[in-house]
Structures are given as structure tokens and as C-alpha cells.
PDB file of C-alpha atoms in Angstrom:
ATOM      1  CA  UNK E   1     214.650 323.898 -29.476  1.00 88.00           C
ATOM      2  CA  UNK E   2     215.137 326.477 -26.697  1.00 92.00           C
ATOM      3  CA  UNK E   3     216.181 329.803 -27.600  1.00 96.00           C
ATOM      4  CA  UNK E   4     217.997 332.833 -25.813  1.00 97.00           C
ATOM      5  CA  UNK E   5     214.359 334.516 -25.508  1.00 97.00           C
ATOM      6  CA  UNK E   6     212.795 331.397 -24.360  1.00 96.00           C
ATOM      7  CA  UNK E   7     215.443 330.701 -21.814  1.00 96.00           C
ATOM      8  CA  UNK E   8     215.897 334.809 -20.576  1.00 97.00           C
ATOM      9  CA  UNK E   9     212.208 334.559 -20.128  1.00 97.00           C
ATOM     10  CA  UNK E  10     211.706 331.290 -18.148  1.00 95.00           C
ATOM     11  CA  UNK E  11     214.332 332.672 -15.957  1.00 96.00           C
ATOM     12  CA  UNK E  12     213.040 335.978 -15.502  1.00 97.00           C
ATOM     13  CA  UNK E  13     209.254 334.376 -14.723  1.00 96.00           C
ATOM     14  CA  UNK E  14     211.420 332.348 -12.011  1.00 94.00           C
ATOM     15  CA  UNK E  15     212.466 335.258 -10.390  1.00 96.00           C
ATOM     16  CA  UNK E  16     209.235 336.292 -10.306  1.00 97.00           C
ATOM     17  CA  UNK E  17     207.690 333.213  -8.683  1.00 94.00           C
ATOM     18  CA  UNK E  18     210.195 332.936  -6.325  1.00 92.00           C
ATOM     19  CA  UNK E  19     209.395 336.309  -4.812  1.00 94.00           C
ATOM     20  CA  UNK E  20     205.945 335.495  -4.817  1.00 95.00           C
ATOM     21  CA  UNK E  21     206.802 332.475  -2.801  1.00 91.00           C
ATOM     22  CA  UNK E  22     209.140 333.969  -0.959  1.00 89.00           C
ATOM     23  CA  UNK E  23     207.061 333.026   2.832  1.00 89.00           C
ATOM     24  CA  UNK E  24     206.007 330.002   1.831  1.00 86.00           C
ATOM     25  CA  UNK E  25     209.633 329.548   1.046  1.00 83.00           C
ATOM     26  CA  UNK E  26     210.731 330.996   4.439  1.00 80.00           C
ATOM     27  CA  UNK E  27     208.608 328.227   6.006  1.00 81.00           C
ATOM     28  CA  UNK E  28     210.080 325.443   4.107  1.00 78.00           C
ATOM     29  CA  UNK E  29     213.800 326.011   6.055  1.00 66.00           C
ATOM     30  CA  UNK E  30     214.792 323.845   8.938  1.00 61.00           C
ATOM     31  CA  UNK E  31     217.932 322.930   7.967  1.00 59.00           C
ATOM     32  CA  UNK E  32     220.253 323.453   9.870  1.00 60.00           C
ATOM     33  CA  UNK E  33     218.034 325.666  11.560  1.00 61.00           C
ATOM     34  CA  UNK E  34     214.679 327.276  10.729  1.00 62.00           C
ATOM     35  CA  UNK E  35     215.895 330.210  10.131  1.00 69.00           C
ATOM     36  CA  UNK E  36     213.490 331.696   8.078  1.00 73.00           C
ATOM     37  CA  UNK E  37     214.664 333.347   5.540  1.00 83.00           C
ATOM     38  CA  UNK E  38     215.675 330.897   2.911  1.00 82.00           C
ATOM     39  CA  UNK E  39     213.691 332.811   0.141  1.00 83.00           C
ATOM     40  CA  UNK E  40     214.305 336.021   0.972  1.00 91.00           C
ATOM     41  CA  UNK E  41     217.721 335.157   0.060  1.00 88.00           C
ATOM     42  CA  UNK E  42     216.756 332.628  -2.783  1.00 92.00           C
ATOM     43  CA  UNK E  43     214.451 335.767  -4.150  1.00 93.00           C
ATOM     44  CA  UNK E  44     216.975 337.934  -4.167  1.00 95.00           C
ATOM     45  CA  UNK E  45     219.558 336.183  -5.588  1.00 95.00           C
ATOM     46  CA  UNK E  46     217.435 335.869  -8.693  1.00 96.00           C
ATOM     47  CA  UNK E  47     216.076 339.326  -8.327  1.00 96.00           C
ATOM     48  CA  UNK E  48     219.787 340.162  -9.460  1.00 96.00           C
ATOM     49  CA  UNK E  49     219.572 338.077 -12.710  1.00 97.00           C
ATOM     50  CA  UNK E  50     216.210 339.632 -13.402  1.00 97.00           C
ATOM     51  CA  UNK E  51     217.265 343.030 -13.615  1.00 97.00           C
ATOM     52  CA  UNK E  52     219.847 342.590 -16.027  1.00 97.00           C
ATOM     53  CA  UNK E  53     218.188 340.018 -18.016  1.00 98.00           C
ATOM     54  CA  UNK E  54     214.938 342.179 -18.745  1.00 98.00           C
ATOM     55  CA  UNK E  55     217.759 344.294 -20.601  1.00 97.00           C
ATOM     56  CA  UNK E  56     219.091 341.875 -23.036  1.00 97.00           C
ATOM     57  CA  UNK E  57     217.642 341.799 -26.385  1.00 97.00           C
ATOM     58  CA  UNK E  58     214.994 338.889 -27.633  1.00 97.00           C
ATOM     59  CA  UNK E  59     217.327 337.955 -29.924  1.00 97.00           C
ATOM     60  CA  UNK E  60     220.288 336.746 -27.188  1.00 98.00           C
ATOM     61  CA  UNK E  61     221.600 333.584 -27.710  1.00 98.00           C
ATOM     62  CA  UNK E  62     221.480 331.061 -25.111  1.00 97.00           C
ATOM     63  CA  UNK E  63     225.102 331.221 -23.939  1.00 97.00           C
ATOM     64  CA  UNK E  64     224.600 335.142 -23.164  1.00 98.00           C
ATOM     65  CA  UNK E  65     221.330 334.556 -21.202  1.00 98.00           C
ATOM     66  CA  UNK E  66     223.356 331.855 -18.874  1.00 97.00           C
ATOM     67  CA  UNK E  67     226.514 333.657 -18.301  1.00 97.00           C
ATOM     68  CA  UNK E  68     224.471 336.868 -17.340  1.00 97.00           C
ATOM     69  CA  UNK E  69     222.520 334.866 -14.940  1.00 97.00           C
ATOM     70  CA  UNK E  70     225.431 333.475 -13.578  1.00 96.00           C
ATOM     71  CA  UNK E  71     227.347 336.498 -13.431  1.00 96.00           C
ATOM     72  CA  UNK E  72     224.403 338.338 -11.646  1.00 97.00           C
ATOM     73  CA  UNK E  73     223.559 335.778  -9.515  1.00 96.00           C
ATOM     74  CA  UNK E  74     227.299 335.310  -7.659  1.00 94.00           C
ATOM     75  CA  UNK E  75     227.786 339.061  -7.352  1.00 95.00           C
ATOM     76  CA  UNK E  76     224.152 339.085  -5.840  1.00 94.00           C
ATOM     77  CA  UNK E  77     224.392 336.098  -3.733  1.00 93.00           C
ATOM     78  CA  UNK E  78     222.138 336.295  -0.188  1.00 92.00           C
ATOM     79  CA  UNK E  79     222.761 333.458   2.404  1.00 87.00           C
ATOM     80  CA  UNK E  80     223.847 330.096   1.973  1.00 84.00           C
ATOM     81  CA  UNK E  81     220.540 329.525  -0.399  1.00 85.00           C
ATOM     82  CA  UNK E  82     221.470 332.168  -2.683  1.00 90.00           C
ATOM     83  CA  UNK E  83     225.024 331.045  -2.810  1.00 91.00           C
ATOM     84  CA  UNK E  84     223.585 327.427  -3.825  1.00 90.00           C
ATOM     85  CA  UNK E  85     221.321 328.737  -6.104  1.00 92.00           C
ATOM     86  CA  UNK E  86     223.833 330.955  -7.694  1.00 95.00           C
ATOM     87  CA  UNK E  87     226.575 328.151  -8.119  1.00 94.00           C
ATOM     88  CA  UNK E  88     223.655 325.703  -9.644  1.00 94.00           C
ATOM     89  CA  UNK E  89     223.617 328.162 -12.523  1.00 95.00           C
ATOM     90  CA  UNK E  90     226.990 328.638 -12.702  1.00 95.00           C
ATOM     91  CA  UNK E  91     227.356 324.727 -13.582  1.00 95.00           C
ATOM     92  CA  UNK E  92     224.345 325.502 -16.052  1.00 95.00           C
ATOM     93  CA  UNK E  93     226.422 328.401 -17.864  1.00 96.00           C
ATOM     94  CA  UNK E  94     229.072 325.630 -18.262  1.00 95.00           C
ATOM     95  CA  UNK E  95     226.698 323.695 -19.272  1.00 94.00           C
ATOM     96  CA  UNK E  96     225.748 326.048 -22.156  1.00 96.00           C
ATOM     97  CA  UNK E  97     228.798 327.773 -22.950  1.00 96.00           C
ATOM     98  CA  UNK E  98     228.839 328.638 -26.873  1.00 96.00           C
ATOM     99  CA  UNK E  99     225.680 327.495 -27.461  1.00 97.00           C
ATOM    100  CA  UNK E 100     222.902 329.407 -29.328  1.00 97.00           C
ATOM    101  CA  UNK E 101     219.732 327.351 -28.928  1.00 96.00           C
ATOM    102  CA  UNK E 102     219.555 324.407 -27.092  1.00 95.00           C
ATOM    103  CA  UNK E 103     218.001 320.630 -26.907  1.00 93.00           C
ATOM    104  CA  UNK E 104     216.664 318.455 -23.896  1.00 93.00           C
ATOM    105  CA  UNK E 105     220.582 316.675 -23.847  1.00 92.00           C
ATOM    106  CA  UNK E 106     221.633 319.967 -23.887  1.00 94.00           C
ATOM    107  CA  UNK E 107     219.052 321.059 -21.447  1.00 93.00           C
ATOM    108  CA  UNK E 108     219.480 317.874 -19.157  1.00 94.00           C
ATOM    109  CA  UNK E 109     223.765 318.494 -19.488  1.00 94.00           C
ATOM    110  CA  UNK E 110     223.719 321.996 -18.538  1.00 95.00           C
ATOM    111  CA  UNK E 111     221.450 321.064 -15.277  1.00 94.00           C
ATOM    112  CA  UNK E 112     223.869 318.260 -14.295  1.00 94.00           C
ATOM    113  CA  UNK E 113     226.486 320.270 -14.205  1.00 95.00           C
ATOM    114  CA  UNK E 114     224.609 322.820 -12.182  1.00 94.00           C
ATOM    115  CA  UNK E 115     223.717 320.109  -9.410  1.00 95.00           C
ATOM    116  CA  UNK E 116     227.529 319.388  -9.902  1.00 94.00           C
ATOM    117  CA  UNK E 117     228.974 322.439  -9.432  1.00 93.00           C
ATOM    118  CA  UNK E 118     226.981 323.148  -5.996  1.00 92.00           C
ATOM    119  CA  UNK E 119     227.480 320.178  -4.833  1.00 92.00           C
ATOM    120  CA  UNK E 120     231.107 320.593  -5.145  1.00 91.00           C
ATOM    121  CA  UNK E 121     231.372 324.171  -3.449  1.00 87.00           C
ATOM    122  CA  UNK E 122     229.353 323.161  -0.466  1.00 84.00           C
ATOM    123  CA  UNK E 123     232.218 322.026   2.314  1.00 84.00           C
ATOM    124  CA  UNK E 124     230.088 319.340   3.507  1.00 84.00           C
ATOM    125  CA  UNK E 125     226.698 318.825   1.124  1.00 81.00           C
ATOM    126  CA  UNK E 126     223.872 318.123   3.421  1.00 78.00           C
ATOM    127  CA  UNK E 127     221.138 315.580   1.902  1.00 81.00           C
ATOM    128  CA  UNK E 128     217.400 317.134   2.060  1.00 80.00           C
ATOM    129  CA  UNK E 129     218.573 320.829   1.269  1.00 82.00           C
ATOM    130  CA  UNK E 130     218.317 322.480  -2.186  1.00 85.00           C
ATOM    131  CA  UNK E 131     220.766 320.308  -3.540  1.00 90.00           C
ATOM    132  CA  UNK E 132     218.914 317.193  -2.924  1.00 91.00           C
ATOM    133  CA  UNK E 133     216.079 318.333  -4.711  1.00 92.00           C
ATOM    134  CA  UNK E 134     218.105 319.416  -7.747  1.00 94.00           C
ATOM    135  CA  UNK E 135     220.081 316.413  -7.918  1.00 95.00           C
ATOM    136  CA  UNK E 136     216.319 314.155  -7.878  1.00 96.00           C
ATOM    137  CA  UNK E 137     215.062 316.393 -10.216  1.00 96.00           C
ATOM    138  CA  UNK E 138     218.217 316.656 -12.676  1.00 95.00           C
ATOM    139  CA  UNK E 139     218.164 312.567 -12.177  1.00 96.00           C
ATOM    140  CA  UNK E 140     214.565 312.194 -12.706  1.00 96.00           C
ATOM    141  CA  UNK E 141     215.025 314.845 -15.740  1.00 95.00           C
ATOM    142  CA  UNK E 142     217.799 312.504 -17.491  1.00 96.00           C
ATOM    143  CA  UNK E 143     216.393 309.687 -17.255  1.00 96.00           C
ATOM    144  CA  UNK E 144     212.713 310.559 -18.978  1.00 97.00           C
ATOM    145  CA  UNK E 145     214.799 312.667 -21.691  1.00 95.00           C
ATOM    146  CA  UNK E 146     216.555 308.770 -22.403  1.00 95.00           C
ATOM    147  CA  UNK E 147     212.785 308.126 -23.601  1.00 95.00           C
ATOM    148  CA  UNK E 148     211.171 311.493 -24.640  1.00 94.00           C
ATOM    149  CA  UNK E 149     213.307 314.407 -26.599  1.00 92.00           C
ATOM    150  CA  UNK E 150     209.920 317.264 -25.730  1.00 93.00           C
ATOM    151  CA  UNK E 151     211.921 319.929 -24.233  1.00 91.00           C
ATOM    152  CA  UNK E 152     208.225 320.714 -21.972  1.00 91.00           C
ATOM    153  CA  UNK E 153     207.769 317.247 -20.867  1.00 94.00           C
ATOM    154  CA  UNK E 154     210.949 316.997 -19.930  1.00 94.00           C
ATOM    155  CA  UNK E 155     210.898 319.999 -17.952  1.00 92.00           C
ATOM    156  CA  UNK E 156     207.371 319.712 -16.425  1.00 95.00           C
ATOM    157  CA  UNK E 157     208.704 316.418 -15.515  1.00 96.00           C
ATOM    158  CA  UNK E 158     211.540 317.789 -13.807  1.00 95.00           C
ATOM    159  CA  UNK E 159     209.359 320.415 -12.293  1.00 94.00           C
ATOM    160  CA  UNK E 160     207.322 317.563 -10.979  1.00 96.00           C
ATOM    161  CA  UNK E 161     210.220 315.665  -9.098  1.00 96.00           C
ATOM    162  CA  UNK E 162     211.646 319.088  -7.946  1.00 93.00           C
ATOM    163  CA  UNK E 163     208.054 319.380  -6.232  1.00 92.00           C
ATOM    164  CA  UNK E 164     208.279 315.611  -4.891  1.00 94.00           C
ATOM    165  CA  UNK E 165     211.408 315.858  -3.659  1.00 92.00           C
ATOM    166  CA  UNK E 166     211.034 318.898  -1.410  1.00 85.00           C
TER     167      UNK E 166
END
């Protein structure tokens, strides 16, 4: 099972990859034009959710950690990244709404309907962007959880496809 601490502090440790990566992140954009700056905005974005996650108590359920990082992430939306990455964890708060702790199918739900929901708000979804690599990863991710119910190798195997796909 994944907790409220467990998932507030996976999140938060995202954040805080993600602006280490920023550059290498920058570099990665060339759709639809390498504008460089696809982290920046991707590192901010989560920089919002950071800030008011590190105040929310270790014992916050699940729900509460997802609909703060939602919350935080639209109002601090940068660039057309940050507005992806913002609406992917909208879809996850859906995802988790009322829920405590969580399993891989909850897990694995929750990140289906974040590829969902992005895919939905983008006008005209662009394969081999940020949503490409969420929805192979959130496929990849479902179908290992059909065969293995470990919350980590489900994730790192999710990770791994995330990493392939880009």
C-alpha cells in the first residue's frame, strides 16, 4: 500500500529532480519547435506543488496529497508543458478521489486517467510529446500490474518505459 506520506514525498522528490534536470530537459524539446524551455516550465509547474506539499502533515491521506498537487499545479501552470503536466495530475486526483492509501489498480487507474485527462484538453494531441510518453508508460504500467501487484515494480517498470519512450 501507498500512503499520503509516501505519495506527498515521491511527488515532492519529483519536483526536485525535475529542477535538477531542468537543461537536460530544455534540450529534449523540438516539438513544435526547440524552444528550449520545456523544463523550466515543467520545473516550475511542480515547484508549485512542492511548496505546499512540504506543508501537509505525514499523516495526509492520499486524496489530500493529489488534490493539492492538482490544485497547485493548474494555478502554477508555465507553458504548454506545465499545462500538460498539470492536467496529467488532475486526471490522477480523479483518479484518487476519497481514497486514503492506495494499491497498484489504484495506482495504475489514477495514472490512466491522468494520460486521459491531458489528452483530452490538448486541441489537437501531438504523438512524441509528453503525452506519448505517459500514455506508453501508463500502458506498459497496466499491463505488468495484470501480472505483478508490487506497487515498486510496477512503478520502476513504468519509470522504465517513461525512459524508453522519450
Amino acid at each position: 500500500m501507498i500512503n499520503g506520506q509516501i505519495f506527498r514525498d515521491a511527488v515532492i522528490s519529483a519536483a526536485y529532480n525535475i529542477t535538477n534536470q531542468r537543461d537536460a530537459v530544455n534540450a529534449l524539446n523540438v516539438f513544435p519547435g526547440p524552444d528550449g524551455d520545456t523544463g523550466t516550465n515543467m520545473s516550475m509547474t511542480i515547484t508549485s506543488a512542492r511548496k505546499e506539499l512540504e506543508r501537509l502533515p505525514d499523516d495526509v491521506a492520499v486524496d489530500k496529497v493529489a488534490k493539492t498537487t492538482s490544485s497547485a499545479m493548474l494555478r502554477g501552470a508555465r507553458g504548454n508543458s506545465g499545462v500538460i503536466l498539470s492536467l496529467i495530475f488532475r486526471g490522477l486526483a480523479k483518479g484518487l478521489k476519497g481514497k486514503e492509501e492506495i494499491d497498484v489498480r489504484d495506482m495504475i487507474l489514477a495514472l490512466s486517467y491522468g494520460v486521459e485527462s491531458a489528452y483530452k484538453a490538448v486541441m489537437t494531441p501531438t504523438e512524441g510529446t509528453i503525452l506519448t510518453v505517459a500514455r506508453e508508460a501508463a500502458e506498459v504500467g497496466t499491463a505488468f500490474a495484470k501480472t505483478n501487484n508490487d506497487a515498486i515494480a510496477v512503478w520502476e517498470t513504468i519509470c522504465t518505459e517513461a525512459e524508453a519512450s522519450l
